[in-house]
Amino acid sequence: MASTRLPGTPRLLRALNDRAALELLLNRGPLTRAQLGEMTGLSKVTASQLVERLEQRGLVRRVGEQAGGRGPNAQLYAVTPGSAHVIGVDVGPDRVVAACADITGSIIGRVERSTKDTDDPVGVVHDAVVQAATDAGTDMTSVRRVVLGTPGLVDPGSGEISFAWDLPRWHRGLLDDLRRDLSTTVVFGNDVNMAAVAESTTGAAAGVKDFVLIWAGRGVGLASVIDGRLHQGSTGAAGEIGFLPVAGAEVPRHLGRKATKGGVRGAFQSIAGADAVKAIGKKYGFRGVEAADVVRDAVEAGPAGEPVLDELAGRLALGVAATCVVLDPPLVVLAGEVSQAGGPALAARVENEVASITLVNPKVVITGVEAEPVLHGALHTALGAVRDEVFGSTTA
């Protein structure tokens, strides 16, 4: 019986050591063999064997030398950027943005395509993805995963889009179509969830295990991270806060197919979405083409614009409060173009209002991801999965 178990032990240890070394090289590299040995606690011999093994597999490469004391200079090693690539995609009603990153996370290709006046979403995504890879100097054979951030519901079981607000041409079966077309792993992710991934990686929620992200832009949405993991719900509808019933607002009933076709706005969407924000601004003399323009002008107007921020904060606080009395997170991040336009002045008002109407008092801050959070969240999601695949197969 012992003979059936023991051979796996050295293999497992090698895999763990290899992964630890690769993570160190990603986060702190370039490093010498001696430095890797010191940081991992491995002997010089074992560290040298580890580096040779990873170098043979094309996962690390020599990138220079480090001058030392007596004797020859030590070789410096780093993760081979081209050992794998990923592509993240931000899909909106008017455009598709695709970016290609190497396994180190460096973005080396980016493409933007219009989605207006097209009946072929697969074709638009295909063009953007392939062109992003080409722009990065590679091709689809090295792209291990494509993650698309999209509005709407993503079924956690099948990974399919079950309904996409603003994207009527997106439908069940699209995932299989894209996988066949691109000949690689393709994954859908809800756009606000992708923004939360970016926030937890490089934004205001970095290092925070429990937080919620409220998106205020063209629409409203929510992502909740519990113990470091996104909570999607049994059907992928967790976070569809636009349908939160709100007293004083019309609550649509018997939604059925009307909602999935985009024909009905939920109560919270009707009081906090872009149209509502522009209506608030108009009431106080502020007008703009986009809701974010209205809020930005109100902030810049100083005291004259405060009524706009007060009313908007009061409405957003209803959604934040409803979420926080259930989840009780220590942190709420306001994201989306309307939130960014409101800045710290809006965040402070929302925080104070939530504290005044509930028993919870979460810190409310503005997003720390200044640009393209959905795209960056999609890239981080893809990189996490591909690093597990590539780094986890080092002893295969």
mmCIF file of C-alpha atoms in Angstrom:
data_model
loop_
_atom_site.group_PDB
_atom_site.id
_atom_site.type_symbol
_atom_site.label_atom_id
_atom_site.label_comp_id
_atom_site.label_asym_id
_atom_site.label_seq_id
_atom_site.Cartn_x
_atom_site.Cartn_y
_atom_site.Cartn_z
ATOM 1 C CA MET A 1 0.000 0.000 0.000
ATOM 2 C CA ALA A 2 2.859 2.378 0.806
ATOM 3 C CA SER A 3 4.270 1.958 -2.677
ATOM 4 C CA THR A 4 1.054 3.356 -4.194
ATOM 5 C CA ARG A 5 1.241 6.566 -2.184
ATOM 6 C CA LEU A 6 4.869 7.548 -1.647
ATOM 7 C CA PRO A 7 5.865 8.200 -5.286
ATOM 8 C CA GLY A 8 3.438 11.102 -5.399
ATOM 9 C CA THR A 9 5.101 12.938 -2.506
ATOM 10 C CA PRO A 10 8.259 14.228 -4.267
ATOM 11 C CA ARG A 11 6.150 15.200 -7.273
ATOM 12 C CA LEU A 12 3.784 17.227 -5.089
ATOM 13 C CA LEU A 13 6.673 18.928 -3.304
ATOM 14 C CA ARG A 14 8.284 19.843 -6.608
ATOM 15 C CA ALA A 15 4.996 21.291 -7.839
ATOM 16 C CA LEU A 16 4.586 23.361 -4.670
ATOM 17 C CA ASN A 17 8.165 24.600 -4.816
ATOM 18 C CA ASP A 18 7.894 25.436 -8.504
ATOM 19 C CA ARG A 19 4.704 27.405 -7.947
ATOM 20 C CA ALA A 20 6.213 29.294 -5.014
ATOM 21 C CA ALA A 21 9.280 30.175 -7.089
ATOM 22 C CA LEU A 22 7.196 31.360 -10.028
ATOM 23 C CA GLU A 23 5.050 33.547 -7.789
ATOM 24 C CA LEU A 24 8.198 35.081 -6.291
ATOM 25 C CA LEU A 25 9.605 35.766 -9.740
ATOM 26 C CA LEU A 26 6.326 37.407 -10.775
ATOM 27 C CA ASN A 27 6.100 39.598 -7.696
ATOM 28 C CA ARG A 28 9.745 40.255 -6.821
ATOM 29 C CA GLY A 29 11.821 39.214 -9.805
ATOM 30 C CA PRO A 30 14.269 39.121 -11.432
ATOM 31 C CA LEU A 31 16.050 36.925 -8.879
ATOM 32 C CA THR A 32 19.153 34.762 -8.701
ATOM 33 C CA ARG A 33 19.122 31.067 -7.837
ATOM 34 C CA ALA A 34 20.552 31.898 -4.436
ATOM 35 C CA GLN A 35 17.848 34.472 -3.775
ATOM 36 C CA LEU A 36 15.133 32.016 -4.763
ATOM 37 C CA GLY A 37 16.654 29.433 -2.456
ATOM 38 C CA GLU A 38 16.752 31.896 0.423
ATOM 39 C CA MET A 39 13.175 33.073 -0.103
ATOM 40 C CA THR A 40 11.733 29.582 -0.484
ATOM 41 C CA GLY A 41 13.887 27.961 2.180
ATOM 42 C CA LEU A 42 15.350 25.494 -0.329
ATOM 43 C CA SER A 43 18.947 24.367 -0.407
ATOM 44 C CA LYS A 44 21.252 25.702 -3.123
ATOM 45 C CA VAL A 45 21.168 22.377 -4.916
ATOM 46 C CA THR A 46 17.380 22.088 -4.840
ATOM 47 C CA ALA A 47 16.963 25.724 -5.922
ATOM 48 C CA SER A 48 19.325 25.162 -8.845
ATOM 49 C CA GLN A 49 17.428 22.051 -9.911
ATOM 50 C CA LEU A 50 14.167 23.969 -9.661
ATOM 51 C CA VAL A 51 15.420 26.779 -11.901
ATOM 52 C CA GLU A 52 16.794 24.316 -14.450
ATOM 53 C CA ARG A 53 13.459 22.500 -14.524
ATOM 54 C CA LEU A 54 11.489 25.706 -15.057
ATOM 55 C CA GLU A 55 13.973 26.923 -17.659
ATOM 56 C CA GLN A 56 13.665 23.674 -19.611
ATOM 57 C CA ARG A 57 9.891 24.078 -19.659
ATOM 58 C CA GLY A 58 10.208 27.616 -21.010
ATOM 59 C CA LEU A 59 8.620 29.200 -17.944
ATOM 60 C CA VAL A 60 11.672 31.177 -16.817
ATOM 61 C CA ARG A 61 14.570 32.737 -18.677
ATOM 62 C CA ARG A 62 17.861 34.432 -17.955
ATOM 63 C CA VAL A 63 17.546 38.193 -18.118
ATOM 64 C CA GLY A 64 20.889 39.452 -16.853
ATOM 65 C CA GLU A 65 23.576 39.147 -14.220
ATOM 66 C CA GLN A 66 24.053 40.396 -10.694
ATOM 67 C CA ALA A 67 27.525 41.425 -9.666
ATOM 68 C CA GLY A 68 28.599 39.971 -6.364
ATOM 69 C CA GLY A 69 31.750 39.368 -4.435
ATOM 70 C CA ARG A 70 34.408 36.944 -5.511
ATOM 71 C CA GLY A 71 33.613 34.553 -8.289
ATOM 72 C CA PRO A 72 31.471 34.870 -11.422
ATOM 73 C CA ASN A 73 28.381 37.076 -11.529
ATOM 74 C CA ALA A 74 25.103 35.362 -10.616
ATOM 75 C CA GLN A 75 22.523 34.854 -13.341
ATOM 76 C CA LEU A 76 19.218 36.670 -12.909
ATOM 77 C CA TYR A 77 15.994 34.865 -13.840
ATOM 78 C CA ALA A 78 12.467 36.069 -14.600
ATOM 79 C CA VAL A 79 9.203 34.518 -15.738
ATOM 80 C CA THR A 80 9.105 34.160 -19.528
ATOM 81 C CA PRO A 81 6.422 36.665 -20.578
ATOM 82 C CA GLY A 82 5.438 34.805 -23.723
ATOM 83 C CA SER A 83 4.890 31.437 -22.051
ATOM 84 C CA ALA A 84 1.141 32.169 -22.181
ATOM 85 C CA HIS A 85 -1.231 34.984 -23.062
ATOM 86 C CA VAL A 86 -4.746 35.970 -22.036
ATOM 87 C CA ILE A 87 -7.282 38.383 -23.472
ATOM 88 C CA GLY A 88 -9.798 40.424 -21.524
ATOM 89 C CA VAL A 89 -12.794 41.983 -23.236
ATOM 90 C CA ASP A 90 -15.137 44.761 -22.114
ATOM 91 C CA VAL A 91 -18.406 44.417 -24.033
ATOM 92 C CA GLY A 92 -20.758 47.387 -24.037
ATOM 93 C CA PRO A 93 -23.788 48.444 -26.053
ATOM 94 C CA ASP A 94 -21.685 50.636 -28.357
ATOM 95 C CA ARG A 95 -18.201 49.139 -28.378
ATOM 96 C CA VAL A 96 -15.989 46.176 -27.631
ATOM 97 C CA VAL A 97 -12.532 46.721 -26.124
ATOM 98 C CA ALA A 98 -10.100 43.786 -26.088
ATOM 99 C CA ALA A 99 -6.670 43.741 -24.457
ATOM 100 C CA CYS A 100 -4.000 41.054 -24.582
ATOM 101 C CA ALA A 101 -1.649 40.485 -21.647
ATOM 102 C CA ASP A 102 1.274 38.137 -21.241
ATOM 103 C CA ILE A 103 1.510 35.844 -18.225
ATOM 104 C CA THR A 104 3.298 38.533 -16.199
ATOM 105 C CA GLY A 105 0.214 40.731 -16.518
ATOM 106 C CA SER A 106 1.757 43.289 -18.877
ATOM 107 C CA ILE A 107 -0.776 44.555 -21.419
ATOM 108 C CA ILE A 108 0.893 44.347 -24.803
ATOM 109 C CA GLY A 109 -2.022 44.682 -27.214
ATOM 110 C CA ARG A 110 -5.276 46.636 -27.219
ATOM 111 C CA VAL A 111 -8.077 47.027 -29.779
ATOM 112 C CA GLU A 112 -11.412 48.836 -29.777
ATOM 113 C CA ARG A 113 -14.283 48.008 -32.131
ATOM 114 C CA SER A 114 -17.739 49.529 -32.574
ATOM 115 C CA THR A 115 -20.773 47.316 -31.963
ATOM 116 C CA LYS A 116 -23.243 49.733 -33.503
ATOM 117 C CA ASP A 117 -25.275 48.542 -36.483
ATOM 118 C CA THR A 118 -24.129 44.931 -36.327
ATOM 119 C CA ASP A 119 -26.142 41.736 -36.203
ATOM 120 C CA ASP A 120 -23.041 39.608 -35.702
ATOM 121 C CA PRO A 121 -21.750 39.826 -32.116
ATOM 122 C CA VAL A 122 -19.544 36.774 -32.625
ATOM 123 C CA GLY A 123 -17.899 38.440 -35.583
ATOM 124 C CA VAL A 124 -17.239 41.679 -33.699
ATOM 125 C CA VAL A 125 -15.760 39.876 -30.692
ATOM 126 C CA HIS A 126 -13.736 37.572 -32.956
ATOM 127 C CA ASP A 127 -12.262 40.533 -34.813
ATOM 128 C CA ALA A 128 -11.384 42.398 -31.606
ATOM 129 C CA VAL A 129 -9.847 39.361 -29.901
ATOM 130 C CA VAL A 130 -7.773 38.230 -32.869
ATOM 131 C CA GLN A 131 -6.605 41.763 -33.569
ATOM 132 C CA ALA A 132 -5.608 42.252 -29.906
ATOM 133 C CA ALA A 133 -3.452 39.130 -30.121
ATOM 134 C CA THR A 134 -1.917 40.342 -33.367
ATOM 135 C CA ASP A 135 -1.297 43.765 -31.867
ATOM 136 C CA ALA A 136 0.540 41.990 -29.040
ATOM 137 C CA GLY A 137 2.818 40.250 -31.521
ATOM 138 C CA THR A 138 1.335 36.798 -30.991
ATOM 139 C CA ASP A 139 -1.571 34.700 -32.269
ATOM 140 C CA MET A 140 -4.455 32.705 -30.856
ATOM 141 C CA THR A 141 -2.370 29.547 -30.400
ATOM 142 C CA SER A 142 -0.703 31.139 -27.363
ATOM 143 C CA VAL A 143 -3.917 32.615 -25.920
ATOM 144 C CA ARG A 144 -4.994 30.274 -23.148
ATOM 145 C CA ARG A 145 -8.168 32.077 -22.061
ATOM 146 C CA VAL A 146 -10.513 34.874 -23.120
ATOM 147 C CA VAL A 147 -12.726 36.491 -20.462
ATOM 148 C CA LEU A 148 -15.542 38.792 -21.554
ATOM 149 C CA GLY A 149 -17.079 41.267 -19.116
ATOM 150 C CA THR A 150 -20.665 41.899 -20.179
ATOM 151 C CA PRO A 151 -23.827 43.464 -18.748
ATOM 152 C CA GLY A 152 -26.534 41.066 -17.613
ATOM 153 C CA LEU A 153 -26.865 37.675 -15.994
ATOM 154 C CA VAL A 154 -24.242 34.968 -16.357
ATOM 155 C CA ASP A 155 -25.497 31.526 -15.345
ATOM 156 C CA PRO A 156 -22.987 30.180 -12.780
ATOM 157 C CA GLY A 157 -23.690 26.597 -13.867
ATOM 158 C CA SER A 158 -23.447 26.813 -17.644
ATOM 159 C CA GLY A 159 -21.456 30.038 -17.939
ATOM 160 C CA GLU A 160 -23.976 31.208 -20.534
ATOM 161 C CA ILE A 161 -25.542 34.650 -20.832
ATOM 162 C CA SER A 162 -29.128 34.236 -19.706
ATOM 163 C CA PHE A 163 -30.064 37.878 -20.247
ATOM 164 C CA ALA A 164 -28.028 40.917 -21.231
ATOM 165 C CA TRP A 165 -29.543 44.323 -20.584
ATOM 166 C CA ASP A 166 -28.493 46.707 -23.409
ATOM 167 C CA LEU A 167 -27.270 43.799 -25.567
ATOM 168 C CA PRO A 168 -30.371 42.296 -27.199
ATOM 169 C CA ARG A 169 -28.332 40.306 -29.728
ATOM 170 C CA TRP A 170 -26.503 38.392 -27.005
ATOM 171 C CA HIS A 171 -28.259 35.097 -26.380
ATOM 172 C CA ARG A 172 -27.906 31.565 -25.050
ATOM 173 C CA GLY A 173 -25.621 29.554 -27.294
ATOM 174 C CA LEU A 174 -23.272 32.491 -27.835
ATOM 175 C CA LEU A 175 -20.650 31.007 -25.516
ATOM 176 C CA ASP A 176 -20.350 27.812 -27.564
ATOM 177 C CA ASP A 177 -20.259 29.875 -30.748
ATOM 178 C CA LEU A 178 -17.348 31.924 -29.448
ATOM 179 C CA ARG A 179 -15.447 28.893 -28.185
ATOM 180 C CA ARG A 180 -15.740 27.201 -31.569
ATOM 181 C CA ASP A 181 -14.833 30.381 -33.389
ATOM 182 C CA LEU A 182 -11.778 31.259 -31.287
ATOM 183 C CA SER A 183 -10.618 27.682 -30.542
ATOM 184 C CA THR A 184 -9.717 28.488 -26.952
ATOM 185 C CA THR A 185 -11.343 28.727 -23.529
ATOM 186 C CA VAL A 186 -13.893 31.551 -23.430
ATOM 187 C CA VAL A 187 -15.601 32.690 -20.216
ATOM 188 C CA PHE A 188 -18.328 35.273 -19.600
ATOM 189 C CA GLY A 189 -18.305 37.450 -16.483
ATOM 190 C CA ASN A 190 -20.817 40.044 -15.315
ATOM 191 C CA ASP A 191 -19.332 43.488 -15.924
ATOM 192 C CA VAL A 192 -19.841 44.801 -12.386
ATOM 193 C CA ASN A 193 -18.343 41.615 -10.964
ATOM 194 C CA MET A 194 -15.329 42.155 -13.206
ATOM 195 C CA ALA A 195 -15.024 45.704 -11.887
ATOM 196 C CA ALA A 196 -15.019 44.291 -8.345
ATOM 197 C CA VAL A 197 -12.185 41.909 -9.286
ATOM 198 C CA ALA A 198 -10.137 44.872 -10.501
ATOM 199 C CA GLU A 199 -10.994 46.790 -7.328
ATOM 200 C CA SER A 200 -9.863 43.942 -5.099
ATOM 201 C CA THR A 201 -6.628 43.519 -7.056
ATOM 202 C CA THR A 202 -5.369 47.039 -7.650
ATOM 203 C CA GLY A 203 -8.062 49.402 -6.385
ATOM 204 C CA ALA A 204 -9.615 50.710 -3.207
ATOM 205 C CA ALA A 205 -10.495 47.211 -1.950
ATOM 206 C CA ALA A 206 -7.019 45.689 -2.338
ATOM 207 C CA GLY A 207 -6.410 43.415 0.630
ATOM 208 C CA VAL A 208 -10.037 43.628 1.802
ATOM 209 C CA LYS A 209 -11.837 40.274 2.078
ATOM 210 C CA ASP A 210 -15.380 41.579 2.468
ATOM 211 C CA PHE A 211 -16.743 44.527 0.508
ATOM 212 C CA VAL A 212 -19.488 45.552 -1.861
ATOM 213 C CA LEU A 213 -19.145 47.608 -5.010
ATOM 214 C CA ILE A 214 -22.021 49.790 -6.154
ATOM 215 C CA TRP A 215 -21.899 50.766 -9.818
ATOM 216 C CA ALA A 216 -23.583 54.024 -10.785
ATOM 217 C CA GLY A 217 -23.387 54.894 -14.448
ATOM 218 C CA ARG A 218 -25.712 54.308 -17.351
ATOM 219 C CA GLY A 219 -27.339 51.758 -15.093
ATOM 220 C CA VAL A 220 -26.897 50.655 -11.498
ATOM 221 C CA GLY A 221 -25.397 47.392 -10.354
ATOM 222 C CA LEU A 222 -23.749 45.702 -7.410
ATOM 223 C CA ALA A 223 -21.029 43.168 -6.755
ATOM 224 C CA SER A 224 -20.452 41.547 -3.384
ATOM 225 C CA VAL A 225 -17.194 39.939 -2.304
ATOM 226 C CA ILE A 226 -17.491 37.690 0.732
ATOM 227 C CA ASP A 227 -14.380 36.162 2.294
ATOM 228 C CA GLY A 228 -12.422 37.048 -0.826
ATOM 229 C CA ARG A 229 -14.843 35.423 -3.259
ATOM 230 C CA LEU A 230 -17.416 36.924 -5.594
ATOM 231 C CA HIS A 231 -20.949 35.991 -4.661
ATOM 232 C CA GLN A 232 -22.973 35.360 -7.830
ATOM 233 C CA GLY A 233 -26.060 33.674 -6.432
ATOM 234 C CA SER A 234 -27.749 30.508 -7.654
ATOM 235 C CA THR A 235 -28.797 32.025 -11.002
ATOM 236 C CA GLY A 236 -26.211 34.770 -11.428
ATOM 237 C CA ALA A 237 -28.714 37.456 -10.424
ATOM 238 C CA ALA A 238 -26.912 38.524 -7.236
ATOM 239 C CA GLY A 239 -26.159 42.192 -7.713
ATOM 240 C CA GLU A 240 -29.076 43.100 -9.991
ATOM 241 C CA ILE A 241 -29.842 45.911 -7.607
ATOM 242 C CA GLY A 242 -31.649 47.893 -10.282
ATOM 243 C CA PHE A 243 -34.659 45.679 -9.536
ATOM 244 C CA LEU A 244 -34.579 46.431 -5.813
ATOM 245 C CA PRO A 245 -38.103 47.556 -4.792
ATOM 246 C CA VAL A 246 -38.033 51.070 -3.406
ATOM 247 C CA ALA A 247 -40.920 52.779 -1.627
ATOM 248 C CA GLY A 248 -42.224 55.696 -3.640
ATOM 249 C CA ALA A 249 -41.006 54.331 -6.956
ATOM 250 C CA GLU A 250 -43.098 52.241 -9.312
ATOM 251 C CA VAL A 251 -42.355 48.564 -8.726
ATOM 252 C CA PRO A 252 -42.811 46.516 -11.905
ATOM 253 C CA ARG A 253 -44.591 43.206 -11.474
ATOM 254 C CA HIS A 254 -44.824 39.977 -13.437
ATOM 255 C CA LEU A 255 -41.537 40.751 -15.152
ATOM 256 C CA GLY A 256 -41.148 37.435 -16.982
ATOM 257 C CA ARG A 257 -39.770 37.917 -20.467
ATOM 258 C CA LYS A 258 -40.282 41.678 -20.378
ATOM 259 C CA ALA A 259 -37.238 42.122 -18.146
ATOM 260 C CA THR A 260 -35.043 39.790 -20.149
ATOM 261 C CA LYS A 261 -35.838 41.796 -23.263
ATOM 262 C CA GLY A 262 -34.936 45.041 -21.548
ATOM 263 C CA GLY A 263 -38.500 46.293 -21.609
ATOM 264 C CA VAL A 264 -38.819 47.053 -17.886
ATOM 265 C CA ARG A 265 -36.754 49.178 -15.517
ATOM 266 C CA GLY A 266 -36.599 48.193 -11.894
ATOM 267 C CA ALA A 267 -37.546 50.577 -9.110
ATOM 268 C CA PHE A 268 -34.021 51.394 -7.934
ATOM 269 C CA GLN A 269 -32.859 51.856 -11.523
ATOM 270 C CA SER A 270 -35.680 54.337 -12.042
ATOM 271 C CA ILE A 271 -34.538 56.535 -9.132
ATOM 272 C CA ALA A 272 -30.741 56.165 -9.396
ATOM 273 C CA GLY A 273 -29.968 55.384 -13.037
ATOM 274 C CA ALA A 274 -28.627 57.859 -15.587
ATOM 275 C CA ASP A 275 -32.014 59.309 -16.552
ATOM 276 C CA ALA A 276 -32.848 59.936 -12.902
ATOM 277 C CA VAL A 277 -29.492 61.627 -12.314
ATOM 278 C CA LYS A 278 -30.061 63.979 -15.250
ATOM 279 C CA ALA A 279 -33.543 64.760 -13.908
ATOM 280 C CA ILE A 280 -32.067 65.652 -10.508
ATOM 281 C CA GLY A 281 -29.549 67.927 -12.170
ATOM 282 C CA LYS A 282 -32.190 69.642 -14.295
ATOM 283 C CA LYS A 283 -34.248 70.397 -11.176
ATOM 284 C CA TYR A 284 -31.337 72.418 -9.792
ATOM 285 C CA GLY A 285 -30.228 73.990 -13.054
ATOM 286 C CA PHE A 286 -27.548 71.540 -14.170
ATOM 287 C CA ARG A 287 -27.767 69.928 -17.592
ATOM 288 C CA GLY A 288 -25.486 67.628 -19.542
ATOM 289 C CA VAL A 289 -25.444 65.102 -22.345
ATOM 290 C CA GLU A 290 -24.363 62.379 -19.925
ATOM 291 C CA ALA A 291 -25.336 61.876 -16.285
ATOM 292 C CA ALA A 292 -21.683 62.055 -15.265
ATOM 293 C CA ASP A 293 -21.416 65.513 -16.865
ATOM 294 C CA VAL A 294 -24.272 66.741 -14.698
ATOM 295 C CA VAL A 295 -22.678 65.449 -11.504
ATOM 296 C CA ARG A 296 -19.239 66.758 -12.450
ATOM 297 C CA ASP A 297 -20.653 70.228 -13.083
ATOM 298 C CA ALA A 298 -22.452 70.116 -9.749
ATOM 299 C CA VAL A 299 -19.224 69.265 -7.924
ATOM 300 C CA GLU A 300 -17.348 72.057 -9.684
ATOM 301 C CA ALA A 301 -20.130 74.535 -8.858
ATOM 302 C CA GLY A 302 -19.396 74.304 -5.144
ATOM 303 C CA PRO A 303 -22.297 75.263 -2.805
ATOM 304 C CA ALA A 304 -24.660 75.753 -5.748
ATOM 305 C CA GLY A 305 -24.260 72.119 -6.721
ATOM 306 C CA GLU A 306 -24.617 70.620 -3.261
ATOM 307 C CA PRO A 307 -28.380 69.957 -3.578
ATOM 308 C CA VAL A 308 -27.640 67.687 -6.571
ATOM 309 C CA LEU A 309 -25.105 65.681 -4.575
ATOM 310 C CA ASP A 310 -27.367 65.555 -1.519
ATOM 311 C CA GLU A 311 -30.325 64.170 -3.449
ATOM 312 C CA LEU A 312 -28.242 61.718 -5.472
ATOM 313 C CA ALA A 313 -26.491 60.472 -2.320
ATOM 314 C CA GLY A 314 -29.829 60.001 -0.595
ATOM 315 C CA ARG A 315 -31.049 57.809 -3.431
ATOM 316 C CA LEU A 316 -27.863 55.766 -3.742
ATOM 317 C CA ALA A 317 -27.866 55.287 0.032
ATOM 318 C CA LEU A 318 -31.138 53.360 -0.227
ATOM 319 C CA GLY A 319 -29.447 50.676 -2.300
ATOM 320 C CA VAL A 320 -26.280 50.712 -0.203
ATOM 321 C CA ALA A 321 -28.282 50.457 3.036
ATOM 322 C CA ALA A 322 -30.420 47.584 1.765
ATOM 323 C CA THR A 323 -27.238 45.678 0.907
ATOM 324 C CA CYS A 324 -25.293 46.516 4.029
ATOM 325 C CA VAL A 325 -27.954 45.566 6.568
ATOM 326 C CA VAL A 326 -27.821 42.072 5.058
ATOM 327 C CA LEU A 327 -24.092 41.640 4.421
ATOM 328 C CA ASP A 328 -22.625 44.172 6.909
ATOM 329 C CA PRO A 329 -19.389 44.764 4.967
ATOM 330 C CA PRO A 330 -16.697 47.065 6.340
ATOM 331 C CA LEU A 331 -16.210 48.746 2.958
ATOM 332 C CA VAL A 332 -18.418 50.028 0.144
ATOM 333 C CA VAL A 333 -16.804 51.122 -3.120
ATOM 334 C CA LEU A 334 -18.680 53.480 -5.421
ATOM 335 C CA ALA A 335 -17.703 52.861 -9.045
ATOM 336 C CA GLY A 336 -18.977 53.816 -12.478
ATOM 337 C CA GLU A 337 -18.796 57.114 -14.303
ATOM 338 C CA VAL A 338 -21.437 58.853 -12.142
ATOM 339 C CA SER A 339 -19.675 57.821 -8.918
ATOM 340 C CA GLN A 340 -16.301 58.944 -10.240
ATOM 341 C CA ALA A 341 -17.767 62.300 -11.245
ATOM 342 C CA GLY A 342 -19.162 62.729 -7.725
ATOM 343 C CA GLY A 343 -15.849 61.830 -6.127
ATOM 344 C CA PRO A 344 -15.170 61.985 -2.383
ATOM 345 C CA ALA A 345 -17.956 64.544 -1.878
ATOM 346 C CA LEU A 346 -20.534 62.017 -3.066
ATOM 347 C CA ALA A 347 -18.949 59.135 -1.129
ATOM 348 C CA ALA A 348 -18.971 61.107 2.127
ATOM 349 C CA ARG A 349 -22.655 61.949 1.700
ATOM 350 C CA VAL A 350 -23.591 58.334 0.989
ATOM 351 C CA GLU A 351 -21.611 57.166 4.036
ATOM 352 C CA ASN A 352 -23.325 59.668 6.320
ATOM 353 C CA GLU A 353 -26.795 58.856 4.972
ATOM 354 C CA VAL A 354 -26.333 55.091 5.368
ATOM 355 C CA ALA A 355 -25.173 55.587 8.949
ATOM 356 C CA SER A 356 -28.183 57.764 9.698
ATOM 357 C CA ILE A 357 -30.823 55.326 8.422
ATOM 358 C CA THR A 358 -29.342 51.952 9.487
ATOM 359 C CA LEU A 359 -27.441 50.304 12.314
ATOM 360 C CA VAL A 360 -24.380 49.761 10.121
ATOM 361 C CA ASN A 361 -21.647 52.263 9.298
ATOM 362 C CA PRO A 362 -19.444 50.993 6.455
ATOM 363 C CA LYS A 363 -16.652 53.110 5.046
ATOM 364 C CA VAL A 364 -17.732 54.420 1.635
ATOM 365 C CA VAL A 365 -15.017 55.325 -0.868
ATOM 366 C CA ILE A 366 -14.681 56.086 -4.555
ATOM 367 C CA THR A 367 -13.130 53.474 -6.822
ATOM 368 C CA GLY A 368 -9.364 53.299 -6.980
ATOM 369 C CA VAL A 369 -9.412 51.938 -10.541
ATOM 370 C CA GLU A 370 -9.431 55.078 -12.624
ATOM 371 C CA ALA A 371 -9.922 53.616 -16.103
ATOM 372 C CA GLU A 372 -11.500 50.552 -17.719
ATOM 373 C CA PRO A 373 -12.242 48.536 -14.567
ATOM 374 C CA VAL A 374 -14.288 45.912 -16.429
ATOM 375 C CA LEU A 375 -11.470 45.281 -18.884
ATOM 376 C CA HIS A 376 -8.862 45.033 -16.135
ATOM 377 C CA GLY A 377 -11.081 42.769 -14.055
ATOM 378 C CA ALA A 378 -11.508 40.459 -17.039
ATOM 379 C CA LEU A 379 -7.737 40.365 -17.519
ATOM 380 C CA HIS A 380 -7.100 39.633 -13.814
ATOM 381 C CA THR A 381 -9.693 36.847 -13.912
ATOM 382 C CA ALA A 382 -8.114 35.302 -16.983
ATOM 383 C CA LEU A 383 -4.590 35.610 -15.572
ATOM 384 C CA GLY A 384 -5.541 33.929 -12.299
ATOM 385 C CA ALA A 385 -6.955 30.895 -14.091
ATOM 386 C CA VAL A 386 -4.141 30.598 -16.626
ATOM 387 C CA ARG A 387 -1.412 30.932 -14.020
ATOM 388 C CA ASP A 388 -3.049 28.086 -12.117
ATOM 389 C CA GLU A 389 -3.044 26.002 -15.287
ATOM 390 C CA VAL A 390 0.486 26.825 -16.416
ATOM 391 C CA PHE A 391 2.229 27.010 -13.053
ATOM 392 C CA GLY A 392 0.272 24.038 -11.724
ATOM 393 C CA SER A 393 1.457 21.820 -14.578
ATOM 394 C CA THR A 394 5.171 22.367 -14.094
ATOM 395 C CA THR A 395 5.842 18.766 -13.113
ATOM 396 C CA ALA A 396 3.592 17.138 -15.688
#
